[in-house]
Amino acid sequence: FHKDGFLVLEQFFSAEECDDMRSQIQKIVSEMEVPPHCRTAFSTREQEQLQAQGSSDYFLTSGDKIRFFFEKGVLDEKGNFLIPKEKSVSKIGHALHAYDPVFKQITHSPKVQELGRKLGLERPVVVQSMYIFKCLLAVTPHQDATFLHTEPLGRILGFWIALEDATQENGCLWFIPGSHTNGITRRMVRAASGASTCVEFVGSEPAYDEKQFIPLPISKGGLILIHGEVVHKSELNSSESSRHAFTFHVMEAKGTTWSKENWLQPTPELPFPSLYT
């Protein structure tokens, strides 16, 4: 993990645990109610992020709620669904770990806590969680610390759980090994009040050499640990099958300052909960 910036742990969760998460998310989607004016398409492209999420209070205030973000092209101009709503969702975030019993249990499971201790985390707190459907969308190369910035760097860790087999055909993750040692050159920050968007990017993303990326296919139940500064991406899902995943981010809180400029902020209703229970 320290050398490459990521670590693959196959069969970390059981098939039953994965199926429980998928069943729970089906229930959540079936009960989903999102006002049309709050329906935003999820994007990882900078300009689209600024236009859709960046101008949306729905996104900016989702850190302590369970909210829904949609694939591109599934909504008409008025926010009405063009396809069945259960096929329209791109991701659900960002507080499943706090408010849903199934995802809370997974996030704080004894084996996750044990892994945190093996990694030397002393005061880890959970900052966000997401359920990712991966119906279509490609995710452009990025570093998680661009969006979740800390002082000092190196305090953010992602836990990415494959709820179905993730293959090159259905959009597994790709990484540049060792890229977590080069710092970050771009940050997404809250914009000054009165700006046209709620967030803006500072700095620029370098051009990455596509040949440096390696694919990380992983079986259902596998866990990928992701260093906050390692460069990673996923390609389009070109298959007929979905690629569901549950992911959450942890911060080592000891000696760490969470940036006040991050889009995601702890709230009085939901301070970042300790990973260790």
PDB file of C-alpha atoms in Angstrom:
ATOM      1  CA  PHE A   1       0.000   0.000   0.000  1.00  0.00           C
ATOM      2  CA  HIS A   2       2.734   2.500   0.925  1.00  0.00           C
ATOM      3  CA  LYS A   3       4.745   1.687  -2.215  1.00  0.00           C
ATOM      4  CA  ASP A   4       1.938   1.656  -4.791  1.00  0.00           C
ATOM      5  CA  GLY A   5      -0.730   3.865  -3.178  1.00  0.00           C
ATOM      6  CA  PHE A   6      -3.353   1.124  -3.395  1.00  0.00           C
ATOM      7  CA  LEU A   7      -3.925  -2.400  -2.149  1.00  0.00           C
ATOM      8  CA  VAL A   8      -6.241  -5.155  -3.401  1.00  0.00           C
ATOM      9  CA  LEU A   9      -7.773  -7.440  -0.764  1.00  0.00           C
ATOM     10  CA  GLU A  10      -9.837 -10.138  -2.463  1.00  0.00           C
ATOM     11  CA  GLN A  11     -12.852 -11.677  -0.672  1.00  0.00           C
ATOM     12  CA  PHE A  12     -12.737  -9.119   2.145  1.00  0.00           C
ATOM     13  CA  PHE A  13     -16.541  -9.115   2.368  1.00  0.00           C
ATOM     14  CA  SER A  14     -18.800 -12.135   1.906  1.00  0.00           C
ATOM     15  CA  ALA A  15     -21.221 -12.573  -0.992  1.00  0.00           C
ATOM     16  CA  GLU A  16     -24.026 -12.319   1.562  1.00  0.00           C
ATOM     17  CA  GLU A  17     -22.773  -8.930   2.804  1.00  0.00           C
ATOM     18  CA  CYS A  18     -22.601  -7.680  -0.799  1.00  0.00           C
ATOM     19  CA  ASP A  19     -26.113  -8.932  -1.525  1.00  0.00           C
ATOM     20  CA  ASP A  20     -27.411  -7.243   1.638  1.00  0.00           C
ATOM     21  CA  MET A  21     -26.014  -3.915   0.443  1.00  0.00           C
ATOM     22  CA  ARG A  22     -27.506  -4.339  -3.029  1.00  0.00           C
ATOM     23  CA  SER A  23     -30.913  -5.285  -1.586  1.00  0.00           C
ATOM     24  CA  GLN A  24     -30.842  -2.286   0.721  1.00  0.00           C
ATOM     25  CA  ILE A  25     -29.990   0.102  -2.107  1.00  0.00           C
ATOM     26  CA  GLN A  26     -32.880  -1.283  -4.212  1.00  0.00           C
ATOM     27  CA  LYS A  27     -35.186  -0.479  -1.312  1.00  0.00           C
ATOM     28  CA  ILE A  28     -33.734   3.044  -0.987  1.00  0.00           C
ATOM     29  CA  VAL A  29     -34.120   3.705  -4.742  1.00  0.00           C
ATOM     30  CA  SER A  30     -37.685   2.364  -4.784  1.00  0.00           C
ATOM     31  CA  GLU A  31     -38.566   4.895  -2.073  1.00  0.00           C
ATOM     32  CA  MET A  32     -36.527   7.708  -3.677  1.00  0.00           C
ATOM     33  CA  GLU A  33     -38.217  11.065  -3.937  1.00  0.00           C
ATOM     34  CA  VAL A  34     -36.186  13.862  -5.481  1.00  0.00           C
ATOM     35  CA  PRO A  35     -37.876  17.149  -6.445  1.00  0.00           C
ATOM     36  CA  PRO A  36     -37.301  17.800 -10.180  1.00  0.00           C
ATOM     37  CA  HIS A  37     -35.364  21.036  -9.514  1.00  0.00           C
ATOM     38  CA  CYS A  38     -32.880  19.071  -7.362  1.00  0.00           C
ATOM     39  CA  ARG A  39     -32.117  16.396  -9.949  1.00  0.00           C
ATOM     40  CA  THR A  40     -28.540  16.852 -11.126  1.00  0.00           C
ATOM     41  CA  ALA A  41     -26.475  14.707 -13.481  1.00  0.00           C
ATOM     42  CA  PHE A  42     -23.299  13.394 -11.866  1.00  0.00           C
ATOM     43  CA  SER A  43     -20.126  14.196 -13.784  1.00  0.00           C
ATOM     44  CA  THR A  44     -16.383  13.967 -13.286  1.00  0.00           C
ATOM     45  CA  ARG A  45     -15.543  16.439 -16.062  1.00  0.00           C
ATOM     46  CA  GLU A  46     -14.501  19.784 -14.654  1.00  0.00           C
ATOM     47  CA  GLN A  47     -16.842  22.133 -16.548  1.00  0.00           C
ATOM     48  CA  GLU A  48     -19.819  19.838 -16.080  1.00  0.00           C
ATOM     49  CA  GLN A  49     -19.034  19.494 -12.379  1.00  0.00           C
ATOM     50  CA  LEU A  50     -19.064  23.255 -11.994  1.00  0.00           C
ATOM     51  CA  GLN A  51     -22.306  23.667 -13.946  1.00  0.00           C
ATOM     52  CA  ALA A  52     -24.291  20.793 -12.434  1.00  0.00           C
ATOM     53  CA  GLN A  53     -22.985  20.093  -8.938  1.00  0.00           C
ATOM     54  CA  GLY A  54     -21.244  23.420  -8.538  1.00  0.00           C
ATOM     55  CA  SER A  55     -24.430  25.391  -8.928  1.00  0.00           C
ATOM     56  CA  SER A  56     -26.467  22.945  -6.896  1.00  0.00           C
ATOM     57  CA  ASP A  57     -27.133  23.375  -3.213  1.00  0.00           C
ATOM     58  CA  TYR A  58     -28.494  19.834  -3.350  1.00  0.00           C
ATOM     59  CA  PHE A  59     -24.942  18.559  -3.949  1.00  0.00           C
ATOM     60  CA  LEU A  60     -23.176  21.001  -1.651  1.00  0.00           C
ATOM     61  CA  THR A  61     -25.360  20.146   1.350  1.00  0.00           C
ATOM     62  CA  SER A  62     -25.337  16.373   0.804  1.00  0.00           C
ATOM     63  CA  GLY A  63     -22.504  15.600   3.234  1.00  0.00           C
ATOM     64  CA  ASP A  64     -24.880  14.784   6.080  1.00  0.00           C
ATOM     65  CA  LYS A  65     -27.743  13.359   3.998  1.00  0.00           C
ATOM     66  CA  ILE A  66     -28.631  10.502   1.636  1.00  0.00           C
ATOM     67  CA  ARG A  67     -29.051  12.067  -1.796  1.00  0.00           C
ATOM     68  CA  PHE A  68     -29.334  10.911  -5.403  1.00  0.00           C
ATOM     69  CA  PHE A  69     -27.262  11.855  -8.459  1.00  0.00           C
ATOM     70  CA  PHE A  70     -28.170  10.798 -11.984  1.00  0.00           C
ATOM     71  CA  GLU A  71     -26.572   9.605 -15.201  1.00  0.00           C
ATOM     72  CA  LYS A  72     -26.230  12.099 -18.048  1.00  0.00           C
ATOM     73  CA  GLY A  73     -29.069  12.096 -20.544  1.00  0.00           C
ATOM     74  CA  VAL A  74     -31.703  10.452 -18.338  1.00  0.00           C
ATOM     75  CA  LEU A  75     -33.541  13.691 -17.469  1.00  0.00           C
ATOM     76  CA  ASP A  76     -35.433  16.094 -19.691  1.00  0.00           C
ATOM     77  CA  GLU A  77     -35.141  19.883 -19.356  1.00  0.00           C
ATOM     78  CA  LYS A  78     -37.708  19.932 -16.563  1.00  0.00           C
ATOM     79  CA  GLY A  79     -35.970  17.202 -14.565  1.00  0.00           C
ATOM     80  CA  ASN A  80     -38.413  14.440 -15.509  1.00  0.00           C
ATOM     81  CA  PHE A  81     -37.080  10.921 -16.018  1.00  0.00           C
ATOM     82  CA  LEU A  82     -36.713   9.674 -19.594  1.00  0.00           C
ATOM     83  CA  ILE A  83     -36.033   6.085 -18.442  1.00  0.00           C
ATOM     84  CA  PRO A  84     -37.138   4.076 -15.366  1.00  0.00           C
ATOM     85  CA  LYS A  85     -35.810   5.899 -12.318  1.00  0.00           C
ATOM     86  CA  GLU A  86     -34.031   2.810 -10.952  1.00  0.00           C
ATOM     87  CA  LYS A  87     -31.851   2.769 -14.104  1.00  0.00           C
ATOM     88  CA  SER A  88     -31.197   6.494 -13.989  1.00  0.00           C
ATOM     89  CA  VAL A  89     -29.162   6.764 -10.775  1.00  0.00           C
ATOM     90  CA  SER A  90     -25.387   7.167 -11.079  1.00  0.00           C
ATOM     91  CA  LYS A  91     -24.571   7.363  -7.371  1.00  0.00           C
ATOM     92  CA  ILE A  92     -26.078   7.893  -3.936  1.00  0.00           C
ATOM     93  CA  GLY A  93     -24.153   9.949  -1.365  1.00  0.00           C
ATOM     94  CA  HIS A  94     -22.793  11.064   0.954  1.00  0.00           C
ATOM     95  CA  ALA A  95     -23.902   9.844   4.401  1.00  0.00           C
ATOM     96  CA  LEU A  96     -25.115   6.271   3.896  1.00  0.00           C
ATOM     97  CA  HIS A  97     -22.547   5.278   6.523  1.00  0.00           C
ATOM     98  CA  ALA A  98     -24.302   7.417   9.130  1.00  0.00           C
ATOM     99  CA  TYR A  99     -27.992   7.012   8.409  1.00  0.00           C
ATOM    100  CA  ASP A 100     -28.530   3.579   6.886  1.00  0.00           C
ATOM    101  CA  PRO A 101     -28.130   0.582   9.235  1.00  0.00           C
ATOM    102  CA  VAL A 102     -26.775  -1.810   6.583  1.00  0.00           C
ATOM    103  CA  PHE A 103     -24.091   0.563   5.312  1.00  0.00           C
ATOM    104  CA  LYS A 104     -23.273   1.767   8.826  1.00  0.00           C
ATOM    105  CA  GLN A 105     -22.630  -1.832   9.883  1.00  0.00           C
ATOM    106  CA  ILE A 106     -20.344  -2.456   6.884  1.00  0.00           C
ATOM    107  CA  THR A 107     -18.406   0.789   7.371  1.00  0.00           C
ATOM    108  CA  HIS A 108     -17.760   0.090  11.053  1.00  0.00           C
ATOM    109  CA  SER A 109     -17.434  -3.689  10.741  1.00  0.00           C
ATOM    110  CA  PRO A 110     -14.793  -5.303  12.981  1.00  0.00           C
ATOM    111  CA  LYS A 111     -12.663  -6.303   9.971  1.00  0.00           C
ATOM    112  CA  VAL A 112     -12.613  -2.721   8.660  1.00  0.00           C
ATOM    113  CA  GLN A 113     -11.615  -1.459  12.121  1.00  0.00           C
ATOM    114  CA  GLU A 114      -8.916  -4.113  12.357  1.00  0.00           C
ATOM    115  CA  LEU A 115      -7.587  -3.078   8.944  1.00  0.00           C
ATOM    116  CA  GLY A 116      -7.470   0.549  10.115  1.00  0.00           C
ATOM    117  CA  ARG A 117      -5.378  -0.500  13.107  1.00  0.00           C
ATOM    118  CA  LYS A 118      -3.039  -2.570  10.928  1.00  0.00           C
ATOM    119  CA  LEU A 119      -2.497   0.539   8.802  1.00  0.00           C
ATOM    120  CA  GLY A 120      -1.589   2.489  11.942  1.00  0.00           C
ATOM    121  CA  LEU A 121      -4.629   4.763  11.957  1.00  0.00           C
ATOM    122  CA  GLU A 122      -5.006   6.201  15.443  1.00  0.00           C
ATOM    123  CA  ARG A 123      -8.064   8.467  15.232  1.00  0.00           C
ATOM    124  CA  PRO A 124      -9.736   7.673  11.905  1.00  0.00           C
ATOM    125  CA  VAL A 125     -13.066   9.368  11.178  1.00  0.00           C
ATOM    126  CA  VAL A 126     -15.476   8.653   8.316  1.00  0.00           C
ATOM    127  CA  VAL A 127     -15.962  11.727   6.130  1.00  0.00           C
ATOM    128  CA  GLN A 128     -18.257  10.472   3.353  1.00  0.00           C
ATOM    129  CA  SER A 129     -19.696   7.413   1.638  1.00  0.00           C
ATOM    130  CA  MET A 130     -21.145   6.662  -1.804  1.00  0.00           C
ATOM    131  CA  TYR A 131     -22.985   3.864  -3.549  1.00  0.00           C
ATOM    132  CA  ILE A 132     -21.861   3.800  -7.187  1.00  0.00           C
ATOM    133  CA  PHE A 133     -23.987   2.093  -9.849  1.00  0.00           C
ATOM    134  CA  LYS A 134     -21.579   2.459 -12.784  1.00  0.00           C
ATOM    135  CA  CYS A 135     -24.201   1.984 -15.476  1.00  0.00           C
ATOM    136  CA  LEU A 136     -22.318   3.972 -18.115  1.00  0.00           C
ATOM    137  CA  LEU A 137     -20.124   6.774 -16.855  1.00  0.00           C
ATOM    138  CA  ALA A 138     -16.361   6.901 -17.254  1.00  0.00           C
ATOM    139  CA  VAL A 139     -14.508   8.573 -14.385  1.00  0.00           C
ATOM    140  CA  THR A 140     -11.654  10.792 -15.510  1.00  0.00           C
ATOM    141  CA  PRO A 141      -8.193  10.465 -13.901  1.00  0.00           C
ATOM    142  CA  HIS A 142      -8.196  12.149 -10.505  1.00  0.00           C
ATOM    143  CA  GLN A 143      -6.877  12.152  -6.939  1.00  0.00           C
ATOM    144  CA  ASP A 144      -9.356  12.004  -4.071  1.00  0.00           C
ATOM    145  CA  ALA A 145      -7.384  14.679  -2.188  1.00  0.00           C
ATOM    146  CA  THR A 146      -8.420  17.157  -4.925  1.00  0.00           C
ATOM    147  CA  PHE A 147     -11.907  17.013  -3.397  1.00  0.00           C
ATOM    148  CA  LEU A 148     -11.080  16.041   0.222  1.00  0.00           C
ATOM    149  CA  HIS A 149      -8.122  18.217   1.179  1.00  0.00           C
ATOM    150  CA  THR A 150      -6.238  17.985   4.470  1.00  0.00           C
ATOM    151  CA  GLU A 151      -3.256  19.636   6.083  1.00  0.00           C
ATOM    152  CA  PRO A 152      -0.913  17.820   5.951  1.00  0.00           C
ATOM    153  CA  LEU A 153      -1.638  15.686   2.916  1.00  0.00           C
ATOM    154  CA  GLY A 154      -1.585  11.901   3.152  1.00  0.00           C
ATOM    155  CA  ARG A 155      -4.430  11.623   5.666  1.00  0.00           C
ATOM    156  CA  ILE A 156      -7.261  10.478   3.363  1.00  0.00           C
ATOM    157  CA  LEU A 157      -7.909   6.807   2.663  1.00  0.00           C
ATOM    158  CA  GLY A 158     -10.610   5.321   0.436  1.00  0.00           C
ATOM    159  CA  PHE A 159     -12.242   1.930   0.973  1.00  0.00           C
ATOM    160  CA  TRP A 160     -13.744   0.703  -2.330  1.00  0.00           C
ATOM    161  CA  ILE A 161     -15.871  -2.451  -2.126  1.00  0.00           C
ATOM    162  CA  ALA A 162     -16.867  -4.400  -5.237  1.00  0.00           C
ATOM    163  CA  LEU A 163     -20.469  -5.571  -4.839  1.00  0.00           C
ATOM    164  CA  GLU A 164     -20.232  -7.369  -8.196  1.00  0.00           C
ATOM    165  CA  ASP A 165     -17.225  -8.589 -10.166  1.00  0.00           C
ATOM    166  CA  ALA A 166     -15.418  -5.525 -11.547  1.00  0.00           C
ATOM    167  CA  THR A 167     -13.816  -6.301 -14.923  1.00  0.00           C
ATOM    168  CA  GLN A 168     -12.150  -4.305 -17.679  1.00  0.00           C
ATOM    169  CA  GLU A 169     -15.383  -4.670 -19.680  1.00  0.00           C
ATOM    170  CA  ASN A 170     -17.705  -3.242 -17.026  1.00  0.00           C
ATOM    171  CA  GLY A 171     -15.428  -0.453 -15.793  1.00  0.00           C
ATOM    172  CA  CYS A 172     -12.968  -1.620 -13.123  1.00  0.00           C
ATOM    173  CA  LEU A 173     -10.588   0.884 -11.527  1.00  0.00           C
ATOM    174  CA  TRP A 174      -7.208   1.755 -13.102  1.00  0.00           C
ATOM    175  CA  PHE A 175      -4.245   3.174 -11.150  1.00  0.00           C
ATOM    176  CA  ILE A 176      -0.829   4.728 -11.731  1.00  0.00           C
ATOM    177  CA  PRO A 177       1.321   2.855  -9.169  1.00  0.00           C
ATOM    178  CA  GLY A 178       3.407   5.151  -6.982  1.00  0.00           C
ATOM    179  CA  SER A 179       1.631   8.320  -8.141  1.00  0.00           C
ATOM    180  CA  HIS A 180       0.610   9.133  -4.547  1.00  0.00           C
ATOM    181  CA  THR A 181       4.120  10.453  -3.851  1.00  0.00           C
ATOM    182  CA  ASN A 182       3.872  13.499  -6.142  1.00  0.00           C
ATOM    183  CA  GLY A 183       1.454  15.695  -4.179  1.00  0.00           C
ATOM    184  CA  ILE A 184      -1.568  17.337  -5.803  1.00  0.00           C
ATOM    185  CA  THR A 185      -1.821  20.170  -8.312  1.00  0.00           C
ATOM    186  CA  ARG A 186      -5.575  20.816  -8.312  1.00  0.00           C
ATOM    187  CA  ARG A 187      -8.233  21.414  -5.663  1.00  0.00           C
ATOM    188  CA  MET A 188     -11.991  21.786  -5.746  1.00  0.00           C
ATOM    189  CA  VAL A 189     -12.913  24.515  -3.247  1.00  0.00           C
ATOM    190  CA  ARG A 190     -16.017  26.376  -2.165  1.00  0.00           C
ATOM    191  CA  ALA A 191     -16.390  29.535  -4.211  1.00  0.00           C
ATOM    192  CA  ALA A 192     -16.711  32.967  -2.652  1.00  0.00           C
ATOM    193  CA  SER A 193     -20.282  34.013  -1.916  1.00  0.00           C
ATOM    194  CA  GLY A 194     -21.877  35.673  -4.919  1.00  0.00           C
ATOM    195  CA  ALA A 195     -19.948  33.569  -7.434  1.00  0.00           C
ATOM    196  CA  SER A 196     -21.897  31.927 -10.257  1.00  0.00           C
ATOM    197  CA  THR A 197     -21.016  28.456  -8.985  1.00  0.00           C
ATOM    198  CA  CYS A 198     -20.805  27.076  -5.436  1.00  0.00           C
ATOM    199  CA  VAL A 199     -17.421  25.436  -6.095  1.00  0.00           C
ATOM    200  CA  GLU A 200     -14.435  26.156  -8.290  1.00  0.00           C
ATOM    201  CA  PHE A 201     -11.180  24.467  -9.220  1.00  0.00           C
ATOM    202  CA  VAL A 202      -7.825  25.933  -8.218  1.00  0.00           C
ATOM    203  CA  GLY A 203      -4.746  24.747 -10.113  1.00  0.00           C
ATOM    204  CA  SER A 204      -4.830  22.296 -13.009  1.00  0.00           C
ATOM    205  CA  GLU A 205      -4.712  18.563 -13.545  1.00  0.00           C
ATOM    206  CA  PRO A 206      -1.539  17.442 -15.311  1.00  0.00           C
ATOM    207  CA  ALA A 207      -1.767  15.378 -18.484  1.00  0.00           C
ATOM    208  CA  TYR A 208      -1.323  11.759 -17.425  1.00  0.00           C
ATOM    209  CA  ASP A 209       0.447   9.162 -19.545  1.00  0.00           C
ATOM    210  CA  GLU A 210      -2.281   6.639 -20.319  1.00  0.00           C
ATOM    211  CA  LYS A 211       0.343   3.909 -20.652  1.00  0.00           C
ATOM    212  CA  GLN A 212       1.177   4.226 -16.948  1.00  0.00           C
ATOM    213  CA  PHE A 213      -2.286   3.109 -15.801  1.00  0.00           C
ATOM    214  CA  ILE A 214      -2.789  -0.519 -14.829  1.00  0.00           C
ATOM    215  CA  PRO A 215      -6.238  -2.135 -14.494  1.00  0.00           C
ATOM    216  CA  LEU A 216      -7.355  -3.631 -11.179  1.00  0.00           C
ATOM    217  CA  PRO A 217     -10.122  -6.143 -11.884  1.00  0.00           C
ATOM    218  CA  ILE A 218     -11.513  -7.508  -8.629  1.00  0.00           C
ATOM    219  CA  SER A 219     -14.093 -10.107  -7.664  1.00  0.00           C
ATOM    220  CA  LYS A 220     -17.346  -9.502  -5.814  1.00  0.00           C
ATOM    221  CA  GLY A 221     -16.577  -8.871  -2.137  1.00  0.00           C
ATOM    222  CA  GLY A 222     -13.075  -7.576  -2.819  1.00  0.00           C
ATOM    223  CA  LEU A 223     -11.792  -4.360  -1.248  1.00  0.00           C
ATOM    224  CA  ILE A 224      -9.415  -1.841  -2.805  1.00  0.00           C
ATOM    225  CA  LEU A 225      -7.662   0.563  -0.434  1.00  0.00           C
ATOM    226  CA  ILE A 226      -7.018   3.888  -2.173  1.00  0.00           C
ATOM    227  CA  HIS A 227      -4.459   6.449  -0.958  1.00  0.00           C
ATOM    228  CA  GLY A 228      -5.893   9.973  -1.136  1.00  0.00           C
ATOM    229  CA  GLU A 229      -3.244  11.113  -3.613  1.00  0.00           C
ATOM    230  CA  VAL A 230      -2.945   8.111  -5.923  1.00  0.00           C
ATOM    231  CA  VAL A 231      -4.092   8.829  -9.496  1.00  0.00           C
ATOM    232  CA  HIS A 232      -6.927   6.557 -10.593  1.00  0.00           C
ATOM    233  CA  LYS A 233      -9.783   6.392 -13.085  1.00  0.00           C
ATOM    234  CA  SER A 234     -12.363   4.041 -14.565  1.00  0.00           C
ATOM    235  CA  GLU A 235     -13.362   3.559 -18.190  1.00  0.00           C
ATOM    236  CA  LEU A 236     -16.864   3.414 -19.667  1.00  0.00           C
ATOM    237  CA  ASN A 237     -18.907   0.372 -18.785  1.00  0.00           C
ATOM    238  CA  SER A 238     -19.071  -1.225 -22.246  1.00  0.00           C
ATOM    239  CA  SER A 239     -20.753  -4.425 -21.041  1.00  0.00           C
ATOM    240  CA  GLU A 240     -24.344  -5.493 -20.493  1.00  0.00           C
ATOM    241  CA  SER A 241     -23.705  -5.964 -16.760  1.00  0.00           C
ATOM    242  CA  SER A 242     -23.665  -3.364 -13.999  1.00  0.00           C
ATOM    243  CA  ARG A 243     -20.712  -2.757 -11.674  1.00  0.00           C
ATOM    244  CA  HIS A 244     -22.071  -1.754  -8.290  1.00  0.00           C
ATOM    245  CA  ALA A 245     -19.663  -0.602  -5.577  1.00  0.00           C
ATOM    246  CA  PHE A 246     -19.849   0.909  -2.105  1.00  0.00           C
ATOM    247  CA  THR A 247     -17.066   3.269  -1.151  1.00  0.00           C
ATOM    248  CA  PHE A 248     -16.260   5.420   1.863  1.00  0.00           C
ATOM    249  CA  HIS A 249     -13.427   7.752   2.828  1.00  0.00           C
ATOM    250  CA  VAL A 250     -11.645   7.912   6.149  1.00  0.00           C
ATOM    251  CA  MET A 251      -9.397  10.673   7.501  1.00  0.00           C
ATOM    252  CA  GLU A 252      -6.715  10.201  10.129  1.00  0.00           C
ATOM    253  CA  ALA A 253      -7.857  12.986  12.447  1.00  0.00           C
ATOM    254  CA  LYS A 254      -4.816  12.958  14.731  1.00  0.00           C
ATOM    255  CA  GLY A 255      -2.715  16.040  13.950  1.00  0.00           C
ATOM    256  CA  THR A 256      -4.821  16.775  10.848  1.00  0.00           C
ATOM    257  CA  THR A 257      -6.783  19.840   9.766  1.00  0.00           C
ATOM    258  CA  TRP A 258      -9.775  19.367   7.468  1.00  0.00           C
ATOM    259  CA  SER A 259      -9.824  22.208   4.936  1.00  0.00           C
ATOM    260  CA  LYS A 260     -12.585  24.772   5.496  1.00  0.00           C
ATOM    261  CA  GLU A 261     -12.563  25.202   1.705  1.00  0.00           C
ATOM    262  CA  ASN A 262     -13.653  21.602   1.001  1.00  0.00           C
ATOM    263  CA  TRP A 263     -17.121  21.264  -0.517  1.00  0.00           C
ATOM    264  CA  LEU A 264     -17.922  18.672   2.156  1.00  0.00           C
ATOM    265  CA  GLN A 265     -18.052  19.937   5.730  1.00  0.00           C
ATOM    266  CA  PRO A 266     -18.990  18.256   9.002  1.00  0.00           C
ATOM    267  CA  THR A 267     -22.205  19.647  10.476  1.00  0.00           C
ATOM    268  CA  PRO A 268     -23.639  19.920  14.003  1.00  0.00           C
ATOM    269  CA  GLU A 269     -26.090  17.187  12.942  1.00  0.00           C
ATOM    270  CA  LEU A 270     -23.278  14.950  11.666  1.00  0.00           C
ATOM    271  CA  PRO A 271     -19.756  15.534  12.937  1.00  0.00           C
ATOM    272  CA  PHE A 272     -17.383  13.060  11.278  1.00  0.00           C
ATOM    273  CA  PRO A 273     -17.963   9.807  13.214  1.00  0.00           C
ATOM    274  CA  SER A 274     -15.055   7.762  14.530  1.00  0.00           C
ATOM    275  CA  LEU A 275     -14.299   4.634  12.494  1.00  0.00           C
ATOM    276  CA  TYR A 276     -13.582   2.814  15.745  1.00  0.00           C
ATOM    277  CA  THR A 277     -16.678   2.006  17.775  1.00  0.00           C
TER     278      THR A 277
END
